[in-house]
Short mmCIF file of C-alpha atoms in Angstrom, two decimals:
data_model
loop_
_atom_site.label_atom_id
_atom_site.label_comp_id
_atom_site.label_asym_id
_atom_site.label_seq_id
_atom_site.Cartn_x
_atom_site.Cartn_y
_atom_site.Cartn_z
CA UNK A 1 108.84 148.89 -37.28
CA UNK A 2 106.45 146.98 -35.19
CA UNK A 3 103.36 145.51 -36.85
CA UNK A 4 99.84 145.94 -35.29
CA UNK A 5 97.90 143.27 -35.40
CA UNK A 6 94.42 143.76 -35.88
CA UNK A 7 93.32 140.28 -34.67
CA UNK A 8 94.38 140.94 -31.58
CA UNK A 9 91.84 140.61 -28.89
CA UNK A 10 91.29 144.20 -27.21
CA UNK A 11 92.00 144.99 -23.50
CA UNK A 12 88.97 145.03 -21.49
CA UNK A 13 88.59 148.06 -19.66
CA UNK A 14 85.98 149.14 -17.20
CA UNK A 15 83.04 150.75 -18.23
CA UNK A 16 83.69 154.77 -16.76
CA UNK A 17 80.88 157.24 -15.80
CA UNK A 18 80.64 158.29 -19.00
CA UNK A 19 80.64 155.22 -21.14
CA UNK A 20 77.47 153.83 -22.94
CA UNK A 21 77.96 150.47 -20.91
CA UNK A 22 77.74 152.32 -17.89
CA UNK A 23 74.60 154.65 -18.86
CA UNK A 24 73.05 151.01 -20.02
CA UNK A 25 73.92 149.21 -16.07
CA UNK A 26 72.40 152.37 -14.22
CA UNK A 27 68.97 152.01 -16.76
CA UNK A 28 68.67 148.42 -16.33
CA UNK A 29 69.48 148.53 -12.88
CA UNK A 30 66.81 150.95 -12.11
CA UNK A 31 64.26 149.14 -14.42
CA UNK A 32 64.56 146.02 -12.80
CA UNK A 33 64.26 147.88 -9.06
CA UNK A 34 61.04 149.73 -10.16
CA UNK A 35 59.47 146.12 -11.68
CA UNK A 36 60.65 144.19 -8.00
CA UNK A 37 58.84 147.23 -6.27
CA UNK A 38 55.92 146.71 -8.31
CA UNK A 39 56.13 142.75 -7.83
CA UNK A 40 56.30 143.32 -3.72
CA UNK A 41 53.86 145.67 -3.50
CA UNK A 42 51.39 143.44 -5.42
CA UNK A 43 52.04 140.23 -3.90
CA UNK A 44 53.31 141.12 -0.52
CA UNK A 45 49.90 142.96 0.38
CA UNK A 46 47.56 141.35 -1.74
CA UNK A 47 44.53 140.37 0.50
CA UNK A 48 44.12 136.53 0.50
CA UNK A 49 40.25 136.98 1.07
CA UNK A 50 38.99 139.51 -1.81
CA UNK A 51 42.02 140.14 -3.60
CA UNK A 52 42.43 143.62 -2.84
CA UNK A 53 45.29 145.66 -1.61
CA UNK A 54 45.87 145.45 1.92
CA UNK A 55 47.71 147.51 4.50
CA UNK A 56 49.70 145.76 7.41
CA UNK A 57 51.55 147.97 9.54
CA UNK A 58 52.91 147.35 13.04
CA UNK A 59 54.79 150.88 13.78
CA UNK A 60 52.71 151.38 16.31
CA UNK A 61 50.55 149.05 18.73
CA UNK A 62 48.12 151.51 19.01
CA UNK A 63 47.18 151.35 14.97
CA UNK A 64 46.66 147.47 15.38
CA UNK A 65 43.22 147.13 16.60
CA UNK A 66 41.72 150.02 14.01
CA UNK A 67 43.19 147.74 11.25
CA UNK A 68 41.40 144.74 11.92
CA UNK A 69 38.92 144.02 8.75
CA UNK A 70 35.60 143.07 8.47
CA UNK A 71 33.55 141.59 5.72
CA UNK A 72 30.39 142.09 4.80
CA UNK A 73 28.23 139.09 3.04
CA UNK A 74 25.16 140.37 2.27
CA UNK A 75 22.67 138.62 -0.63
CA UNK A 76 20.28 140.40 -2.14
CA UNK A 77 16.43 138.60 -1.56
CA UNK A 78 13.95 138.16 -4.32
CA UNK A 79 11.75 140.46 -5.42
CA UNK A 80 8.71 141.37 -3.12
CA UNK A 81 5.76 143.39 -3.79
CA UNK A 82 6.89 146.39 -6.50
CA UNK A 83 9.23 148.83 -6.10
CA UNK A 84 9.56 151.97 -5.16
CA UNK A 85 8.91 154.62 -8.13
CA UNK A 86 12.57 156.26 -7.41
CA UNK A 87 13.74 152.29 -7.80
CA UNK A 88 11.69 151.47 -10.65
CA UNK A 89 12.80 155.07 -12.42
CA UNK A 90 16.67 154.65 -11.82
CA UNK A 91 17.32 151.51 -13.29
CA UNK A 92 13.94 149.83 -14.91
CA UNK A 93 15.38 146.51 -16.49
CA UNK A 94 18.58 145.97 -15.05
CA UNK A 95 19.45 143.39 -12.55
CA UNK A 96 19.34 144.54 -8.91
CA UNK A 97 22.52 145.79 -7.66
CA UNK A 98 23.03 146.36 -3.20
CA UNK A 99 22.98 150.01 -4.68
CA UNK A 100 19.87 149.56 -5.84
CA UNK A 101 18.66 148.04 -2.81
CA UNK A 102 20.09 151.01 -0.95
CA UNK A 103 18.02 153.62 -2.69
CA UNK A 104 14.89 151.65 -2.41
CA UNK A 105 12.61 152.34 1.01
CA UNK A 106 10.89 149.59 0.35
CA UNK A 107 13.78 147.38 -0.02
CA UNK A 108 13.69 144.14 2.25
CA UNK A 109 17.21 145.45 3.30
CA UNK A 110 16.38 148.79 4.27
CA UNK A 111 17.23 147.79 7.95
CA UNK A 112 20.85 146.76 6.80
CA UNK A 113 21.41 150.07 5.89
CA UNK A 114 19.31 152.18 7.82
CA UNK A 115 19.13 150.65 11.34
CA UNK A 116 15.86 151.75 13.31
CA UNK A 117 15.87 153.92 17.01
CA UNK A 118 15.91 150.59 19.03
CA UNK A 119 19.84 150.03 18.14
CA UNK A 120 20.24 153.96 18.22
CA UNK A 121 24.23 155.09 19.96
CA UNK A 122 23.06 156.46 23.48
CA UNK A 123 25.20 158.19 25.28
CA UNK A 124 23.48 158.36 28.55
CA UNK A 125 22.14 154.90 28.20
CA UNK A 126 25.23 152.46 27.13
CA UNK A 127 26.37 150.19 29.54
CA UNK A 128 29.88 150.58 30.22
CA UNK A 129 30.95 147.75 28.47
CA UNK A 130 29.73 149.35 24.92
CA UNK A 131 30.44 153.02 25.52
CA UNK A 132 32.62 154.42 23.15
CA UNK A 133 31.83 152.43 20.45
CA UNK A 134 31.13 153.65 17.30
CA UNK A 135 28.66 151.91 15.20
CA UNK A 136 28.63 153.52 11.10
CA UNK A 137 24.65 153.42 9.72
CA UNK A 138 22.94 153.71 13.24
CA UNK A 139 21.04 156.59 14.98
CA UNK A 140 23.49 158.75 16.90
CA UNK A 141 22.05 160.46 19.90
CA UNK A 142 22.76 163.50 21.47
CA UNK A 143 23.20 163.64 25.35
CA UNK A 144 19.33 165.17 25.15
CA UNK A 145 18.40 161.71 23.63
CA UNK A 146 17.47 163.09 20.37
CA UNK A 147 19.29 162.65 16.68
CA UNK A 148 22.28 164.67 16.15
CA UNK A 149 21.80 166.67 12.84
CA UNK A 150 24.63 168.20 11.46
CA UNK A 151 25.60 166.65 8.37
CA UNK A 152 27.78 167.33 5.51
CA UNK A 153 29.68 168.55 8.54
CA UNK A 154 33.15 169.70 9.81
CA UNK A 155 35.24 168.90 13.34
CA UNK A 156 36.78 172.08 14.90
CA UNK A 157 39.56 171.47 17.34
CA UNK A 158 38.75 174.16 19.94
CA UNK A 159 42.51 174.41 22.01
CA UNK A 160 41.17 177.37 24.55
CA UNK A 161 38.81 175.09 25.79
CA UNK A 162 40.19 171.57 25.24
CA UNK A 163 36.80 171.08 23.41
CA UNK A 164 35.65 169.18 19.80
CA UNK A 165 32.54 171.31 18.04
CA UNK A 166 30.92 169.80 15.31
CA UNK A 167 29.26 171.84 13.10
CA UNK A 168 26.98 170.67 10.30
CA UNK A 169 23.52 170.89 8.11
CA UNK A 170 20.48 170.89 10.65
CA UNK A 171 18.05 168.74 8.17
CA UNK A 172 14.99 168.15 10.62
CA UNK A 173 12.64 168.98 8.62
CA UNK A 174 10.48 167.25 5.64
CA UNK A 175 11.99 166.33 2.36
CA UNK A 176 10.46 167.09 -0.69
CA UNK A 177 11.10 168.07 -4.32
CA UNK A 178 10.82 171.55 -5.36
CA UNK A 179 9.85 170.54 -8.53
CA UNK A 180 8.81 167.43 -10.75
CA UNK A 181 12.85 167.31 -11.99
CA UNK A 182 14.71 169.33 -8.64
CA UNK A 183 16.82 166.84 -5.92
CA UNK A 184 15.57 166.09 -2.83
CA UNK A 185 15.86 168.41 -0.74
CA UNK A 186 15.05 170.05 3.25
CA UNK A 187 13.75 173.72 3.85
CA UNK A 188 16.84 174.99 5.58
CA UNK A 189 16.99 175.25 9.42
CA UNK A 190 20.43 176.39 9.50
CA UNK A 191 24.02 175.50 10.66
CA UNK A 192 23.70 172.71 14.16
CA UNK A 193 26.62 172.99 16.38
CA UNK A 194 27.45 170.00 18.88
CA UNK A 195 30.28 170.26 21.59
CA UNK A 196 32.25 166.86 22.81
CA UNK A 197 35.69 166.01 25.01
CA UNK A 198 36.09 162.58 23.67
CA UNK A 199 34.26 162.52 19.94
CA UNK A 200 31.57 160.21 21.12
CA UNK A 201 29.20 161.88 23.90
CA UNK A 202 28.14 165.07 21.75
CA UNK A 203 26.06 168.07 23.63
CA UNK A 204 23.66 170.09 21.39
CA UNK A 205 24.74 173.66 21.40
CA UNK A 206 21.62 174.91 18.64
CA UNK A 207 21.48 176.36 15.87
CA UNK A 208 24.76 178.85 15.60
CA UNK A 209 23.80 180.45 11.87
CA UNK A 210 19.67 180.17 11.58
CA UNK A 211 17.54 180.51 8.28
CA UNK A 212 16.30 183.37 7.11
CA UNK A 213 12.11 183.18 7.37
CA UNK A 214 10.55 186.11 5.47
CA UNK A 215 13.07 187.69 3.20
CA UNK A 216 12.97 185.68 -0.03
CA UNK A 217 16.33 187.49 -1.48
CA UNK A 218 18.50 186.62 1.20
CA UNK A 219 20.85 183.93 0.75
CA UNK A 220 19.63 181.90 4.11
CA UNK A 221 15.71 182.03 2.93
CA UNK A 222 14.52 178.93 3.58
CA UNK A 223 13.89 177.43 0.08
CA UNK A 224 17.50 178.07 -0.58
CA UNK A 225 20.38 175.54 0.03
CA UNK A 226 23.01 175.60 2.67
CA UNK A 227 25.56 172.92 2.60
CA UNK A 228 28.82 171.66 3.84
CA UNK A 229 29.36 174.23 6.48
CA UNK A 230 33.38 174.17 8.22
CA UNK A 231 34.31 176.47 10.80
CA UNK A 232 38.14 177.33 11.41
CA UNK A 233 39.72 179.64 14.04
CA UNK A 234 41.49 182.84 13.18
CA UNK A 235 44.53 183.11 15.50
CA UNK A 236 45.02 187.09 14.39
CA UNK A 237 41.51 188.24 14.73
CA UNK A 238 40.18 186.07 17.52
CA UNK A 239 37.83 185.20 15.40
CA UNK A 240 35.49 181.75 14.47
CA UNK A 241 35.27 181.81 10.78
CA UNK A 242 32.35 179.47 8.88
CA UNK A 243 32.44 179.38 5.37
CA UNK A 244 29.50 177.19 2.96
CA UNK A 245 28.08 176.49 -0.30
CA UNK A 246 25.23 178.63 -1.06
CA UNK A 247 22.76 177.73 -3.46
CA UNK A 248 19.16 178.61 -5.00
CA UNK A 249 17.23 175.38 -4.96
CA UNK A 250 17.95 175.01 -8.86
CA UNK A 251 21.67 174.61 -7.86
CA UNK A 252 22.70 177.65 -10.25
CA UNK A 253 24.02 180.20 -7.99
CA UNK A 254 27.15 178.26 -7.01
CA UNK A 255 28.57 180.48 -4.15
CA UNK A 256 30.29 180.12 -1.31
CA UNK A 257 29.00 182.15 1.81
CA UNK A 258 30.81 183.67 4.50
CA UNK A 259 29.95 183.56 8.20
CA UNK A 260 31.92 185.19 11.49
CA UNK A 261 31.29 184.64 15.54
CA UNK A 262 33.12 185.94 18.44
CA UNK A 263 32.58 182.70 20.24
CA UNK A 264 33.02 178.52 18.80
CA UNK A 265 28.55 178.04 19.68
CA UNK A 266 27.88 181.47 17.77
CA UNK A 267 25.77 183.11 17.18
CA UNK A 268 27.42 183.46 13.57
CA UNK A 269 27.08 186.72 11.74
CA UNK A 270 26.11 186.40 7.69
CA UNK A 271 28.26 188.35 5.74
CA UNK A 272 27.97 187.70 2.33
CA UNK A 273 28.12 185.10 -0.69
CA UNK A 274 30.22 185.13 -3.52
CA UNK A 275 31.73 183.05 -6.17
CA UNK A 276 35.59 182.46 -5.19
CA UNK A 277 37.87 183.67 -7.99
CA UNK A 278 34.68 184.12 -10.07
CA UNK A 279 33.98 180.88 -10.65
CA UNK A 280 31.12 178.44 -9.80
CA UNK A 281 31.46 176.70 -6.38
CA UNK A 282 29.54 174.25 -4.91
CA UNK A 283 30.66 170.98 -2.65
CA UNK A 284 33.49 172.62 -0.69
CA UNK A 285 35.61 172.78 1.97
CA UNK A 286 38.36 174.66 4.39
CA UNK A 287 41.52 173.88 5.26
CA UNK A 288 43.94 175.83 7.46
CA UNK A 289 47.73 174.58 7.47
CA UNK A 290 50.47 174.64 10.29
CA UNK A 291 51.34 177.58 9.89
CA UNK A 292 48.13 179.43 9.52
CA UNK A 293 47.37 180.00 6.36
CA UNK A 294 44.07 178.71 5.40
CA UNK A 295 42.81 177.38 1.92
CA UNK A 296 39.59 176.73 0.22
CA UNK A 297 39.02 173.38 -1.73
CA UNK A 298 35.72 173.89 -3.94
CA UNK A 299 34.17 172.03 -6.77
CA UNK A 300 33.77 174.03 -10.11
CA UNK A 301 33.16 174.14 -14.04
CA UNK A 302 29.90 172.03 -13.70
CA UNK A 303 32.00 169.86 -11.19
CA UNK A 304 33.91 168.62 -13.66
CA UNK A 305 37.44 169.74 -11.42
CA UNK A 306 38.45 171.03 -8.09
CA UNK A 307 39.45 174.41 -7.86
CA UNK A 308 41.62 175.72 -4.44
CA UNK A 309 43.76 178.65 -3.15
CA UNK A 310 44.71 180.58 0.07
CA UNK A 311 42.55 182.94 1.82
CA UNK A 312 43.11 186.50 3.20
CA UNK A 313 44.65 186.74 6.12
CA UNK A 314 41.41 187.53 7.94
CA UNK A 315 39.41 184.05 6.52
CA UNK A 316 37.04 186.68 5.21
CA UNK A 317 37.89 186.18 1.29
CA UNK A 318 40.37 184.16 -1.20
CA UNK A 319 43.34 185.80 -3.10
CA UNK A 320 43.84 185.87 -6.36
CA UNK A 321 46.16 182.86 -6.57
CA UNK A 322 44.25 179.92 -7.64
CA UNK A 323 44.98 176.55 -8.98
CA UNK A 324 42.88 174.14 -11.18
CA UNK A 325 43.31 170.36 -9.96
CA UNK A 326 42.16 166.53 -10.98
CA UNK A 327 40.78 168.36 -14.08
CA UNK A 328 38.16 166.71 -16.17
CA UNK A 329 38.16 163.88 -13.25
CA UNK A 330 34.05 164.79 -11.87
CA UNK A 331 35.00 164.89 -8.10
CA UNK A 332 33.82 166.53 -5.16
CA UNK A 333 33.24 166.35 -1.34
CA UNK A 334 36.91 166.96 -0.91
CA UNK A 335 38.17 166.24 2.75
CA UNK A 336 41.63 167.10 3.72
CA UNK A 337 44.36 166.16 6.04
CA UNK A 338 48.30 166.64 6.30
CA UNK A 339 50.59 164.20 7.89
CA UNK A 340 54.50 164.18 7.82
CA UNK A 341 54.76 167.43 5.39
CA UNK A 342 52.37 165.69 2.65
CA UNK A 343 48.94 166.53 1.68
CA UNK A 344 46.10 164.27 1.56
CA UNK A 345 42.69 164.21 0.05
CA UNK A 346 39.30 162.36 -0.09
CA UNK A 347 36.78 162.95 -2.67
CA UNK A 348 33.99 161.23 -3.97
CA UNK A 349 32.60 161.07 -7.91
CA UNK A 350 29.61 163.16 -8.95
CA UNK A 351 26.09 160.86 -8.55
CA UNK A 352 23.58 163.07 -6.12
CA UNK A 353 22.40 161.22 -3.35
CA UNK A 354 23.90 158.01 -4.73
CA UNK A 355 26.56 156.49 -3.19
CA UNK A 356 30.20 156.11 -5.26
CA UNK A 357 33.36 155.39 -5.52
CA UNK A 358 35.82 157.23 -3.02
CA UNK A 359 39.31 158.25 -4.33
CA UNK A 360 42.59 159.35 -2.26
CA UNK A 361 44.82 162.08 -3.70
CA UNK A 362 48.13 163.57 -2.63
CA UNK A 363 50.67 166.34 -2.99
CA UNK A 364 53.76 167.83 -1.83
CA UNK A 365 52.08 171.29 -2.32
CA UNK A 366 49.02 171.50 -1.27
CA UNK A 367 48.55 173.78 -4.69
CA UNK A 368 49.46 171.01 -6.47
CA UNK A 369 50.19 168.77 -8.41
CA UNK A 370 47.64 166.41 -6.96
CA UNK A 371 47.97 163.05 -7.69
CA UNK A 372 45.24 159.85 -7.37
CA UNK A 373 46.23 156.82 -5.59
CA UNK A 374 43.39 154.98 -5.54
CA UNK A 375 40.54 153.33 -3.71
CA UNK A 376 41.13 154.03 -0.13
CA UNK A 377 38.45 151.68 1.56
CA UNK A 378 39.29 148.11 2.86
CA UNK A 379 37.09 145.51 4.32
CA UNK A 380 32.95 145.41 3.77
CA UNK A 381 32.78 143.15 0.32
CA UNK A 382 33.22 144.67 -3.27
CA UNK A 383 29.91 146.94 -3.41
CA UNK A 384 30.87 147.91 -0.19
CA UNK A 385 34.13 149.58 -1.08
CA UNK A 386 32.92 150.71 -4.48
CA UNK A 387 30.08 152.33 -2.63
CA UNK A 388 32.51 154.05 -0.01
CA UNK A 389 30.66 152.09 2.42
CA UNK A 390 27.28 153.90 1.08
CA UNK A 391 28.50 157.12 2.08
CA UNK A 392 30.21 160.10 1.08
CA UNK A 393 33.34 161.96 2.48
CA UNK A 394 32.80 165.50 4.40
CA UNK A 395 35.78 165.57 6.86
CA UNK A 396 39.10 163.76 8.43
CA UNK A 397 39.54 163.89 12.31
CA UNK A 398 43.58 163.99 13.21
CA UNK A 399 44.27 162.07 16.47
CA UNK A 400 46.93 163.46 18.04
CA UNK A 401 49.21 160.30 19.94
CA UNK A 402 48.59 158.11 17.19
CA UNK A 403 51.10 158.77 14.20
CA UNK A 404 49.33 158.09 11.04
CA UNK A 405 45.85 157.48 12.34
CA UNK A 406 42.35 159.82 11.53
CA UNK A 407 38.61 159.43 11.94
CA UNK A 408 37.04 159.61 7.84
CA UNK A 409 33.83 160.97 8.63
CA UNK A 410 31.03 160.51 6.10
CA UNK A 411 27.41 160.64 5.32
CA UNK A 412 25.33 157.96 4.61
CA UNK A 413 22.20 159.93 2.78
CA UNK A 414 18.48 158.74 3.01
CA UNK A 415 17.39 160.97 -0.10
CA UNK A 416 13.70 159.54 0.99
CA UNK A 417 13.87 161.17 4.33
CA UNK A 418 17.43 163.52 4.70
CA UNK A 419 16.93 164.03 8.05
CA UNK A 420 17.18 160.53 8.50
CA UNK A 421 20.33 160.79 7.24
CA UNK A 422 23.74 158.79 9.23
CA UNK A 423 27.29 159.17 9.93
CA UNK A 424 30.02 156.76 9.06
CA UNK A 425 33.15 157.48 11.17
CA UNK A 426 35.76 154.81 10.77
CA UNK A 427 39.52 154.54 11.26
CA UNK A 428 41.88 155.93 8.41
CA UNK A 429 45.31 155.16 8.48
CA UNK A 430 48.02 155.91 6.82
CA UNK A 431 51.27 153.95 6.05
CA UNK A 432 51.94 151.31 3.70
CA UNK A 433 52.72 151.07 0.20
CA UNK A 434 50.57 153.14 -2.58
CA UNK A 435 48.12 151.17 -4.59
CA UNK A 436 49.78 152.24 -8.03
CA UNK A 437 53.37 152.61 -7.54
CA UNK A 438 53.89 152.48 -11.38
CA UNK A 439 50.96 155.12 -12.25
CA UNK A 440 53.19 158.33 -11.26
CA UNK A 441 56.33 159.42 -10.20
CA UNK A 442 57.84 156.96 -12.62
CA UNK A 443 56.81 154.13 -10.22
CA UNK A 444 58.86 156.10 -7.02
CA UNK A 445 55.18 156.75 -4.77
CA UNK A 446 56.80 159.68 -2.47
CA UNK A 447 53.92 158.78 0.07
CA UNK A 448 52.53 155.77 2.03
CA UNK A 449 48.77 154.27 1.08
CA UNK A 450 45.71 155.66 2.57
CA UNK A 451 43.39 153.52 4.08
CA UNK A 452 39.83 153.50 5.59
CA UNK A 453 38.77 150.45 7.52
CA UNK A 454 35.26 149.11 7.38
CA UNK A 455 33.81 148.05 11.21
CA UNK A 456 30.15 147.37 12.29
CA UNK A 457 31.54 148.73 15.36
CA UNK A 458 34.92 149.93 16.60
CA UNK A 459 36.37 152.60 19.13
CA UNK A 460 39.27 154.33 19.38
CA UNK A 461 42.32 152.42 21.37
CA UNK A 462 41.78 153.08 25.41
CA UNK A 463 44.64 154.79 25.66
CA UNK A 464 43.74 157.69 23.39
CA UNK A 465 40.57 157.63 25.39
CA UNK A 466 42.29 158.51 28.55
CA UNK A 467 44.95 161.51 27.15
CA UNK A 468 41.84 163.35 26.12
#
């Protein structure tokens, strides 16, 4: 009989697919690919200047010149005089902060953010050499030489006539508070409506959904709010579709209100407010898909999360199907976009007039789950980017011939004179790897970074210029 012997060194077989060794290989294997991803995308686009994530892309030569960077190195000058009460009341004895400065009209900066009429965008008055140019902070004029007002607005793509209408809040009026503890605030005027072929030379088409004068109940009197108006066209019906936040001046009705027009300049018929799904709603916005169907994005539960679902088929109301998302997060302003089958969104945190911190979200669906990725803004110095460039998110522009690339428009608000209010437009790209890869997805981003490049002055690449 033949004698095993146990000392006997065993065969060494390959590990199979079902082995522990081979469960072990595939785990370590995929640890060690997640932690080089990581390592590349930290090192690889670190920027060598502030130390903050950069995107370099080269896909397209078009993207090239919107990605150029600019910094910003502004000091902030000894104190002068006293400051102004809403200074002095904000932050009493803390050291000044280029927020601070921002807030203050009597700050020795105010010109840095708040540029006077003599370096106003003019149309009909720009040499040749500087037309085109975009230039974030400054006075933009309308081809009647006077301030375009339409903020906390919204870009409608008109394809029947080939035309860009920008609708937004008319604020030319005086601010005041409507009482000792109420926000700043205008009398509203109504919705302004500006047409354009090329985004830069806007023509004022009036005032497409006025104010209501006399009648103190209706939603549009006067001493009401009116905010964030977007306008979307309704293939079916034929039909220009406006829908806003509506608001008492206390900011406690929370409603959205619902407008309709025949024609993209209006006049816009008032239909109605409500509160979508039955829930508070104040900053908000629309958003209508490829293949129709349009959503609505609003802010809710004391803006402590976003709400959004589809509407009717008509635009006029929401369904019933609703989903919560970044709950317990404080956002709002929400601006979306789609590119390559993803969802994208902009929002901005909760501080009034104060500028904040902007945040990029995406989503395979855009009913969720949303996920952050981060800071989008790159360029301007660290208060710069923390600030969103001292404005806050209302729309993004698609630009059709240039894969990846958008306009972020924004508002930089003057709570000390609204009216005075400007527009930051500046070139968002996306492409690039995520911010966070190891934050979600177990550290697989499904989508590219989303970025928003700070310029003094930029325009968009010649060539875009001449296909529109």
């Amino acid at each position: 009989m033949r004698v095993r012997n146990k000392y006997r060194k065993p065969t060494a077989f390959p590990c199979n697919a079902g082995s522990r060794c081979s469960m072990s290989a595939v785990v370590w294997s995929l640890v060690g690919f997640v932690l080089m991803l990581h390592l590349y995308s930290l090192v690889s686009h670190r920027n060598p200047v502030g130390g903050d994530i950069q995107l370099r892309m080269s896909r397209h030569p078009l993207v090239r010149e919107l990605e150029q960077v600019e910094e910003e190195n502004i000091q902030i000058p000894p104190p002068r005089g006293k400051r102004s009460p809403r200074a002095a009341k904000r932050r009493p004895k803390r050291t000044t902060t280029l927020i601070d400065e921002f807030l203050d009209e009597n700050s020795q900066l105010r010109h840095v953010f708040f540029p006077d009429m003599k370096t106003a965008i003019d149309p009909t008055k720009d040499a040749r050499n500087d037309s085109y140019y975009y230039h974030p902070g400054r006075i933009w004029l309308d081809t009647e030489g006077n301030p375009i007002q339409a903020h906390g607005g919204g870009i409608l793509y008109d394809e029947r006539s080939s035309t860009y209408y920008w609708y937004g809040e008319y604020k030319d009026g005086p601010t005041y508070h409507a009482h000792k503890k109420g926000a700043a605030r205008v009398d509203v005027i109504g919705v302004g409506c500006y047409s354009s072929k090329d985004l830069w030379t806007w023509k004022n088409e009036g005032i497409v959904l006025a104010a209501e004068e006399t009648d103190e109940t209706h939603d549009l009197h006067k001493s009401n709010v009116l905010e964030r108006p977007k306008v979307i066209y309704n293939d079916n019906m034929g039909k220009y579709v406006m829908w806003m936040h509506i608001d008492d001046a206390n900011y406690t009705k929370a409603a959205v209100g619902i407008a309709s027009s025949d024609y993209p300049t209006g006049p816009f018929e008032y239909l109605r407010s409500q509160r979508p799904h039955g829930y508070e709603s104040r900053d908000m916005t629309i958003f209508k898909d490829d293949d129709g169907v349009a959503y609505l994005i609003y802010s809710s539960e004391d803006n402590s999360e976003l709400h959004i679902g589809p509407l009717t088929e008509d635009y006029l109301d929401v369904k019933p199907d609703m989903r919560r998302i970044l709950v317990g997060q404080h956002r709002e302003a929400p601006a979306l976009f789609k590119y390559q089958g993803t969802y994208y969104m902009i929002t901005s945190g909760c501080t009034g007039w104060a500028p904040n911190e902007a945040l990029a979200h995406a989503a395979e669906s855009i009913m969720g789950p949303w996920e952050t990725m981060g800071n989008p803004c790159i360029g301007g110095n660290k208060m710069f980017r923390l600030a969103t460039f001292f404005a806050q998110s209302t729309f993004v522009i698609p630009l059709p011939g240039i894969p990846g690339s958008y306009i972020f428009m924004a508002d930089r608000w003057n709570p000390a004179d609204l009216k005075d209010s400007r527009y930051v437009w500046l070139p968002l790209i996306v492409g690039g790897p995520a911010d966070r890869p190891l934050e979600f997805n177990f550290g697989f981003p499904l989508w590219p970074r989303v970025s928003i490049y700070w310029h003094r002055k930029w325009r968009l690449p010649l060539r875009w210029r001449l296909s529109n």
